[in-house]
Coordinates of C-alpha atoms in Angstrom, one line a residue:
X27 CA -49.9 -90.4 65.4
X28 CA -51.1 -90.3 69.1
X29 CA -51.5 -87.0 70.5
X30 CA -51.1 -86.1 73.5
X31 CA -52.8 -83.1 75.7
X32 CA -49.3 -81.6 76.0
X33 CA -48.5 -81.9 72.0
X34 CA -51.8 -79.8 71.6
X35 CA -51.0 -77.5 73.6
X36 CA -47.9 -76.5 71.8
X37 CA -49.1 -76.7 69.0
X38 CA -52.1 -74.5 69.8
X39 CA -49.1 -71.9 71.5
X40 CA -47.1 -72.0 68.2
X41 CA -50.3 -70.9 66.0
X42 CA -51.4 -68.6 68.5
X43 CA -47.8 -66.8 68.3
X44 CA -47.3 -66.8 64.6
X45 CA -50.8 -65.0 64.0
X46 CA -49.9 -62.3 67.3
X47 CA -46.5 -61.9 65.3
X48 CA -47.7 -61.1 61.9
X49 CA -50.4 -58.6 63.8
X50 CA -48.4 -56.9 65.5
X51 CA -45.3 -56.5 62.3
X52 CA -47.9 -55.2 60.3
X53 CA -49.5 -52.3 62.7
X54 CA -45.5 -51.2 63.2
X55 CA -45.5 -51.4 60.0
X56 CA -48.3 -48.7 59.6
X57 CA -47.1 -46.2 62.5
X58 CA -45.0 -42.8 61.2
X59 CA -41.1 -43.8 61.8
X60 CA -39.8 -41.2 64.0
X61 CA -36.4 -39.2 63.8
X62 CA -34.4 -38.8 67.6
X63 CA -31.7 -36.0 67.4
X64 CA -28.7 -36.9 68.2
X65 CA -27.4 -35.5 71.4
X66 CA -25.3 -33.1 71.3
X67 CA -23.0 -30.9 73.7
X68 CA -23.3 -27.7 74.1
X69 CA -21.5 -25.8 71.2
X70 CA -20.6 -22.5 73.7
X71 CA -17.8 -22.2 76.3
X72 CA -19.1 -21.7 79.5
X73 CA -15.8 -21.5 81.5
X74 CA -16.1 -17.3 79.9
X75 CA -18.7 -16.5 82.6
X76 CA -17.6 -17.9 85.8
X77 CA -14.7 -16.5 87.6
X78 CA -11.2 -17.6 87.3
X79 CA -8.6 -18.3 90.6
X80 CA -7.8 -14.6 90.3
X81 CA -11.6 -12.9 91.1
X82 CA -11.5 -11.7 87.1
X83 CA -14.0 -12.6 84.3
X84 CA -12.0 -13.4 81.4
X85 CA -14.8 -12.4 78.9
X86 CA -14.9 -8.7 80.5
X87 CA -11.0 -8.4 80.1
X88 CA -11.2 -9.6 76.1
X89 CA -14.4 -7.3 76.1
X90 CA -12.1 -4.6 77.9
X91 CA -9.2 -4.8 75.7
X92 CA -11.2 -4.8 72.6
X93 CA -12.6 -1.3 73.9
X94 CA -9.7 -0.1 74.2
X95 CA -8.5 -0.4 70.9
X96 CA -11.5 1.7 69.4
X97 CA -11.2 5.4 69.0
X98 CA -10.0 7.9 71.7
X99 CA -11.9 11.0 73.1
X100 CA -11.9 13.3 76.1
X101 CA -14.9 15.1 77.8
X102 CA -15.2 17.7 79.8
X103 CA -18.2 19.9 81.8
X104 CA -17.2 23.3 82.1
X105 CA -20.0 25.4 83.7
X106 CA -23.1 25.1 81.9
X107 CA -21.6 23.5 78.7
X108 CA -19.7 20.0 77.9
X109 CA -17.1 20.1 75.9
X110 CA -16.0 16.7 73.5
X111 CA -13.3 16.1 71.6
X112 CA -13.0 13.1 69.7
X113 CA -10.5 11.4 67.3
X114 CA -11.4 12.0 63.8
X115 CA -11.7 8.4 62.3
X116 CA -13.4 9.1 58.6
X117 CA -14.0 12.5 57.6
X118 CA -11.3 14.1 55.2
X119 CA -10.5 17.7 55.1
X120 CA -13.6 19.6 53.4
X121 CA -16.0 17.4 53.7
X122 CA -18.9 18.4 56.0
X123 CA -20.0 16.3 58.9
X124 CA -22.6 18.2 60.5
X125 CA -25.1 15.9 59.9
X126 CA -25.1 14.0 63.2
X127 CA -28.7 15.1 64.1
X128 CA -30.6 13.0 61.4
X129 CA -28.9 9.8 62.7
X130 CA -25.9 7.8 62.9
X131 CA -22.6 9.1 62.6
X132 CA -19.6 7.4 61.9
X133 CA -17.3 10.3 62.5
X134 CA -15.8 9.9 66.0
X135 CA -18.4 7.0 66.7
X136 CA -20.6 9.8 68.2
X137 CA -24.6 8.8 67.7
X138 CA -27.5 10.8 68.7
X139 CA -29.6 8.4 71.0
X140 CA -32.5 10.6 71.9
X141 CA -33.9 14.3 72.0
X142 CA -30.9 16.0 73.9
X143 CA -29.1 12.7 73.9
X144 CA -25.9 12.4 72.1
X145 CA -23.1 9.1 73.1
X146 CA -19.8 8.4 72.0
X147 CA -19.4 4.8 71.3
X148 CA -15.8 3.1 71.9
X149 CA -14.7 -0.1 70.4
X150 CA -15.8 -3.0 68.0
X151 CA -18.3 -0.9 65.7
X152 CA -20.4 -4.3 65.0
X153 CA -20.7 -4.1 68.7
X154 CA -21.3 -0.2 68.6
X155 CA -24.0 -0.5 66.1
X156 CA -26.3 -2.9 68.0
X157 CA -25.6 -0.9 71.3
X158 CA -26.8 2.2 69.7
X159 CA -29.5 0.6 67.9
X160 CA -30.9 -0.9 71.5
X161 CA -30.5 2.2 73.0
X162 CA -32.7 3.8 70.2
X163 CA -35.5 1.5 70.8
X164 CA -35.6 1.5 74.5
X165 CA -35.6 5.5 74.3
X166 CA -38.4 5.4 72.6
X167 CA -40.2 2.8 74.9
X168 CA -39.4 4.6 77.5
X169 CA -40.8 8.0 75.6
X170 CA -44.2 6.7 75.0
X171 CA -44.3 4.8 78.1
X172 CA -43.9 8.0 80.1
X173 CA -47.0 9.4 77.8
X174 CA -44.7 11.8 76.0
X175 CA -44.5 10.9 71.9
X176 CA -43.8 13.9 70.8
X177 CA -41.1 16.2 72.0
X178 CA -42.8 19.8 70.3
X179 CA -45.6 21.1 70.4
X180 CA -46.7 21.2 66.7
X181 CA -45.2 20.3 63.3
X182 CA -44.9 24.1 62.5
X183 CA -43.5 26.6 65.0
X184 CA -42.6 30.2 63.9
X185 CA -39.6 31.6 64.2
X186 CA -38.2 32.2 67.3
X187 CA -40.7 30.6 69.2
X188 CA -39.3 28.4 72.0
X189 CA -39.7 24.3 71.4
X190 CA -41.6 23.2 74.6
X191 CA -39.2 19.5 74.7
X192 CA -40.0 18.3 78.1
X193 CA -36.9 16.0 79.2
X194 CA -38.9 13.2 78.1
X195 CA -35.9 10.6 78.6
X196 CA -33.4 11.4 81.0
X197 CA -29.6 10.9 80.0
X198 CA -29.1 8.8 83.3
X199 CA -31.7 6.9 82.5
X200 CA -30.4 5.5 79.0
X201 CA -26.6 5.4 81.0
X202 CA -28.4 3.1 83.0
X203 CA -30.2 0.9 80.5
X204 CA -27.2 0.6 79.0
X205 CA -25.7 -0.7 82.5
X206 CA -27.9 -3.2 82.8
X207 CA -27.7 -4.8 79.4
X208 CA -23.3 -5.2 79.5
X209 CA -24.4 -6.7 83.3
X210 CA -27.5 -9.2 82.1
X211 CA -24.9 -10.7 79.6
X212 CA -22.1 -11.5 81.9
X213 CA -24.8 -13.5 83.5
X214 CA -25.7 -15.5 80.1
X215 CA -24.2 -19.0 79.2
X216 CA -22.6 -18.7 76.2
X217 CA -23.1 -14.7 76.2
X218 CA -20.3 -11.8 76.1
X219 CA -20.7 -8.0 77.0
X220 CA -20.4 -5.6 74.4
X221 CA -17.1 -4.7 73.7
X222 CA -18.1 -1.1 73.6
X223 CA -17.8 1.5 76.2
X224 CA -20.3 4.1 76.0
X225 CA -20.2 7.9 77.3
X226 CA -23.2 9.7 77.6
X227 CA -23.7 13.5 77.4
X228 CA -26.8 15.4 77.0
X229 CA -30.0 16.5 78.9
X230 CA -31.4 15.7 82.3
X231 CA -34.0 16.3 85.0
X232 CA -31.8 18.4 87.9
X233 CA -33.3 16.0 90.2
X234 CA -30.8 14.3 93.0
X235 CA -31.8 10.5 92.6
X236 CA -29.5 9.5 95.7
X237 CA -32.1 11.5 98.1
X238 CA -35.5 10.2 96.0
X239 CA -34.8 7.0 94.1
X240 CA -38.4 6.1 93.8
X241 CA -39.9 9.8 92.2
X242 CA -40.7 10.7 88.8
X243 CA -37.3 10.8 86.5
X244 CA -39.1 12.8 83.5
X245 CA -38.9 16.7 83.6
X246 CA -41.8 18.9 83.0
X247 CA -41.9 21.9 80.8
X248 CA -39.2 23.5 78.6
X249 CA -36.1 21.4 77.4
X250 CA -33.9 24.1 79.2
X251 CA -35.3 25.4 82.4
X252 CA -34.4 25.6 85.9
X253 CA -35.2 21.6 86.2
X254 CA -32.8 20.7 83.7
X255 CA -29.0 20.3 83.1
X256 CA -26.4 19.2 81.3
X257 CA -24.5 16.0 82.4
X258 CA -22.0 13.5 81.7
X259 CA -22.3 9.8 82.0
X260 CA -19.8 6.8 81.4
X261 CA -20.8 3.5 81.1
X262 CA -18.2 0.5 81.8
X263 CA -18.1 -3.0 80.3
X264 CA -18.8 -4.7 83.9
X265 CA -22.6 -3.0 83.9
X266 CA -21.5 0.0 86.2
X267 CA -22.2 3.8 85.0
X268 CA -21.2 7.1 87.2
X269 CA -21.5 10.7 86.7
X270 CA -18.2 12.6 85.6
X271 CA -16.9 15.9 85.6
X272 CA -14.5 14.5 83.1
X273 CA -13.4 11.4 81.8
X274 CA -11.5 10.2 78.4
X275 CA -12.0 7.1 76.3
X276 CA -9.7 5.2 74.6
X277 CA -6.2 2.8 75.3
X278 CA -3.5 5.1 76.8
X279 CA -5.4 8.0 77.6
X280 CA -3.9 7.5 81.6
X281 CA -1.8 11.0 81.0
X282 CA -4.7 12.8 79.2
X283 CA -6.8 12.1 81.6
X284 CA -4.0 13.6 84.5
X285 CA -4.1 16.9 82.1
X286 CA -7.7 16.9 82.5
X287 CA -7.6 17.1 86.2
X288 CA -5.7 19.6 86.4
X289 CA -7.6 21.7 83.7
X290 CA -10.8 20.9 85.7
X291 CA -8.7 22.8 88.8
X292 CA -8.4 26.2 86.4
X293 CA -12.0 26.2 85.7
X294 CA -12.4 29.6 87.9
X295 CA -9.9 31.2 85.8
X296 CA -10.6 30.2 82.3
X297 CA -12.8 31.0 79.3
X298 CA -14.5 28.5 77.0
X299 CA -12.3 29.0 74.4
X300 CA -9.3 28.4 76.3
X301 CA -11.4 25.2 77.7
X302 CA -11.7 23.9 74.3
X303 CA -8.0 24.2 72.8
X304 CA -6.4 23.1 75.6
X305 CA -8.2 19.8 75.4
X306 CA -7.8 19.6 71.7
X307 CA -4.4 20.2 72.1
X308 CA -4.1 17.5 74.8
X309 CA -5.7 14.9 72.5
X310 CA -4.0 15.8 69.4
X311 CA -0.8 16.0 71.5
X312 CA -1.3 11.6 72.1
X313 CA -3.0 10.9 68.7
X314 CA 0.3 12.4 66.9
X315 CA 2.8 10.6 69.1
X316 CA 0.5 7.2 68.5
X317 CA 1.0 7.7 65.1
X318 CA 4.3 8.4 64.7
X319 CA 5.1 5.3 66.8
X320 CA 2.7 3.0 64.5
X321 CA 4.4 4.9 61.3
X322 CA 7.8 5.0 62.6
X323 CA 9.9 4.1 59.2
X324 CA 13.6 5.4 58.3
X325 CA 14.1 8.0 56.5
X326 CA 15.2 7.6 53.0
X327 CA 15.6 9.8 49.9
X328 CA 12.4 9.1 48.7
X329 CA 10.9 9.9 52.0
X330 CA 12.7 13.0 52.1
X331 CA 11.0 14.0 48.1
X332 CA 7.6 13.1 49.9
X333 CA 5.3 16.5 50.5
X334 CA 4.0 17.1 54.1
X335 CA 0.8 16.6 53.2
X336 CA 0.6 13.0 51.6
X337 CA 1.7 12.2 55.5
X338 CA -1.1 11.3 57.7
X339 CA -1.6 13.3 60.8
X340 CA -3.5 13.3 63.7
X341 CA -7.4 15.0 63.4
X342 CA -10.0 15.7 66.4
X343 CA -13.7 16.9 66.3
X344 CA -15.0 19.1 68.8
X345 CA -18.8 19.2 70.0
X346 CA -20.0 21.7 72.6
X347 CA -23.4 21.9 73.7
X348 CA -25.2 24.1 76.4
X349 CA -28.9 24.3 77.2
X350 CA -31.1 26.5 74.6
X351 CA -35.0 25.8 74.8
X352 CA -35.2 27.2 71.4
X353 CA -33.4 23.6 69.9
X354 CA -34.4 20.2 69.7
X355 CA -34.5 18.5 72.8
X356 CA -33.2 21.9 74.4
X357 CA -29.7 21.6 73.9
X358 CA -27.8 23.7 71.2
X359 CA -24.6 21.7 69.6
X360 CA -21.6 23.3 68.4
X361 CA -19.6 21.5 66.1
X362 CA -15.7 22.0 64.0
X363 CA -14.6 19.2 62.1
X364 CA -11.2 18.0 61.1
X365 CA -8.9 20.1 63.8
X366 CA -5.4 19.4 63.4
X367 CA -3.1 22.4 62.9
X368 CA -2.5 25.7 65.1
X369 CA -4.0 27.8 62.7
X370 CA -7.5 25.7 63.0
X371 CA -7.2 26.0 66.9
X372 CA -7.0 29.5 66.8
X373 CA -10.1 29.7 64.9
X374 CA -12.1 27.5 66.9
X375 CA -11.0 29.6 69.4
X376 CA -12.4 32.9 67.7
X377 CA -15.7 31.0 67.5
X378 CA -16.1 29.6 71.3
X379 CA -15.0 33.4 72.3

C-alpha cells in the first residue's frame, strides 16, 4: 500500500477528531442539565389601566359601580358634632353593637382606624377589610414616627381626670393616605383600585393646610382643645379626597343628598335632635322604597295571613360624636342601633335633646 503525504494526513485528521469527539461528549456529559422556562405572556390585562377613546378608565368605573352597590349612609357636621347614619346591614333587633371601639365592626361597615378616627367603608368588604387593615398600619407608622406611641398619659387615670391624647394622627392625614393608595394602583399593570369608597370622620389639628402645607400636621396637648376639631373627609376611587360639610354614600343617594343641602341651610334654626331624625328619616325614607322595589311580589292570601313583623324593613344606626378631652382620642361617640320605627325616632330624639 503506498502512502502518500496527503493519505497521512487524513488519516492523522480523522484520529485527531474521533479522540476531540469523545472528549468533548463525555465533559457534556458531566455538566448539570439546565431547565429554560418557557416563555410566557403576561397573564394580566393591561388595556384596564390606559384610557379608553372616551378620557375614562374602565377599571375606576367597575371599581365605581361595585361601590356603589355596598351599603348606604349620610353624614352630616352640625356645629361642633357630626352626625352619621348608616344602613343597618347585620345587627338584629336586641342585640348590642356598641362594641365598635375594640375593633372592627361589621355593622354599617363603620371601623375605628385610629384614636379619634372612625370610617365608614362602602363596597366589596374583601376590598373593605384590606383598606381598613392598611390604614391601621400606616396609622400607627405614622404614630410612632411622629414620636407619640402612646395616646394617655399612664395606664391608670382616676376618675375624671382628663386623658392628655394629643391629635397624634390627623384625620386628613389617613384621608390622604388612603388617596394615594386608590391613585398608586391605577398606575400598576395588572392592578385595580379598591372598590371601596371611604368617609372619614373624626379628630384633627384646626390647622389650615392650604396657607402652610409644609408645618407640623400633629396637635399638641389635649385631644379637645382650642387646636382641634371635628371634620369630615371623603375619599373617592380615582385617589382624590375633600373636606365636606355633608356628603352620603351609596348608589342612588342623588335625592338624599339634595335633602341634605337643604337641611345644612336650617342649621341656624335647628337643634341636634331635630338634626339627627331628620336625616334618619331621610335615609330610612330611600332604604324602605329600595326594598320594597327589590321585594315587590303580589299579594296573595297567604301573604295577606303573614304578620308584619316576619317582613323585612328598612334599619339605620346613628353615631354622633363631639370633642370631649375626658375620652379616648378626645372625641365622645354616641351611638342607637337598629332605628326603624317612629316610636324609636322619638326616643333617639329624647336622648340627643
Amino acid at each position: 500500500m503506498i502512502v502518500t503525504a496527503a493519505s497521512t494526513r487524513l488519516l492523522l485528521a480523522a484520529l485527531i477528531g474521533f479522540r476531540w469527539i469523545g472528549y468533548t461528549t463525555a465533559a457534556h456529559a458531566r455538566k448539570r442539565p439546565t431547565v429554560t422556562a418557557p416563555v410566557r405572556s403576561n397573564p394580566y390585562d393591561k388595556q384596564i389601566t390606559t384610557f379608553n377613546e372616551e378620557g375614562h378608565l374602565l377599571q375606576l368605573q367597575y371599581a365605581q359601580e361595585a361601590s356603589d352597590k355596598g351599603s348606604k349612609g349620610a353624614f352630616m357636621k352640625y356645629r361642633d358634632y357630626i352626625v352619621v347614619v348608616v344602613e343597618n346591614t347585620s345587627v338584629k333587633p336586641g342585640t348590642s353593637a356598641s362594641g365598635y371601639a375594640s375593633g372592627y365592626v361589621n355593622n354599617g361597615g363603620i371601623v375605628r382606624i385610629h384614636d379619634g378616627i372612625m370610617a365608614k367603608m362602602t363596597g366589596l368588604n374583601g376590598d373593605a377589610r384590606v383598606l381598613a387593615k392598611y390604614l391601621l398600619s400606616s396609622s400607627h407608622s405614622i404614630c410612632w414616627k411622629n414620636g407619640n406611641g402612646c395616646s394617655s398619659t399612664g395606664p391608670a387615670l382616676n376618675v375624671g381626670e382628663d386623658i392628655l391624647a394629643a391629635v397624634t394622627v390627623p384625620t386628613r392625614e389617613i384621608a390622604s393616605v388612603c388617596a394615594e393608595l386608590q391613585h398608586s394602583l391605577t398606575m400598576r399593570p395588572g392592578a385595580r383600585p379598591l372598590a371601596v369608597q371611604a368617609t372619614f370622620f373624626g379628630v384633627d389639628d384646626n390647622h389650615d393646610y392650604d396657607d402652610d402645607e409644609d408645618s407640623t400636621r400633629s396637635g399638641s396637648g389635649s385631644g379637645a382643645n382650642n387646636k382641634s376639631k371635628l371634620v369630615l373627609y371623603q375619599c373617592h376611587l380615582s385617589g382624590t379626597f375633600k373636606e365636606c360639610e355633608f356628603c352620603v354614600c351609596g348608589g342612588g343617594m342623588h335625592q338624599c343628598l339634595l335633602d341634605l343641602n337643604d337641611l345644612s341651610g336650617d342649621m341656624e334654626n335647628i337643634l341636634l335632635a331635630d338634626v339627627v331624625t331628620r336625616m334618619a328619616n331621610i335615609l330610612l325614607e330611600i332604604l324602605s322604597k329600595n326594598l320594597i322595589a327589590l321585594l315587590h311580589v303580589e299579594d296573595d292570601d297567604d301573604e295577606e295571613d303573614a304578620s308584619s313583623s316576619s317582613k323585612p324593613t328598612a334599619a339605620v344606626d346613628i353615631y354622633v360624636m363631639k370633642l370631649n378631652p375626658k375620652c379616648r382620642g378626645g372625641m365622645e361617640t354616641s351611638f342607637a342601633s337598629f332605628v326603624r320605627t317612629k316610636e324609636d325616632l322619638l326616643k333617639v330624639g329624647e336622648l340627643f335633646t
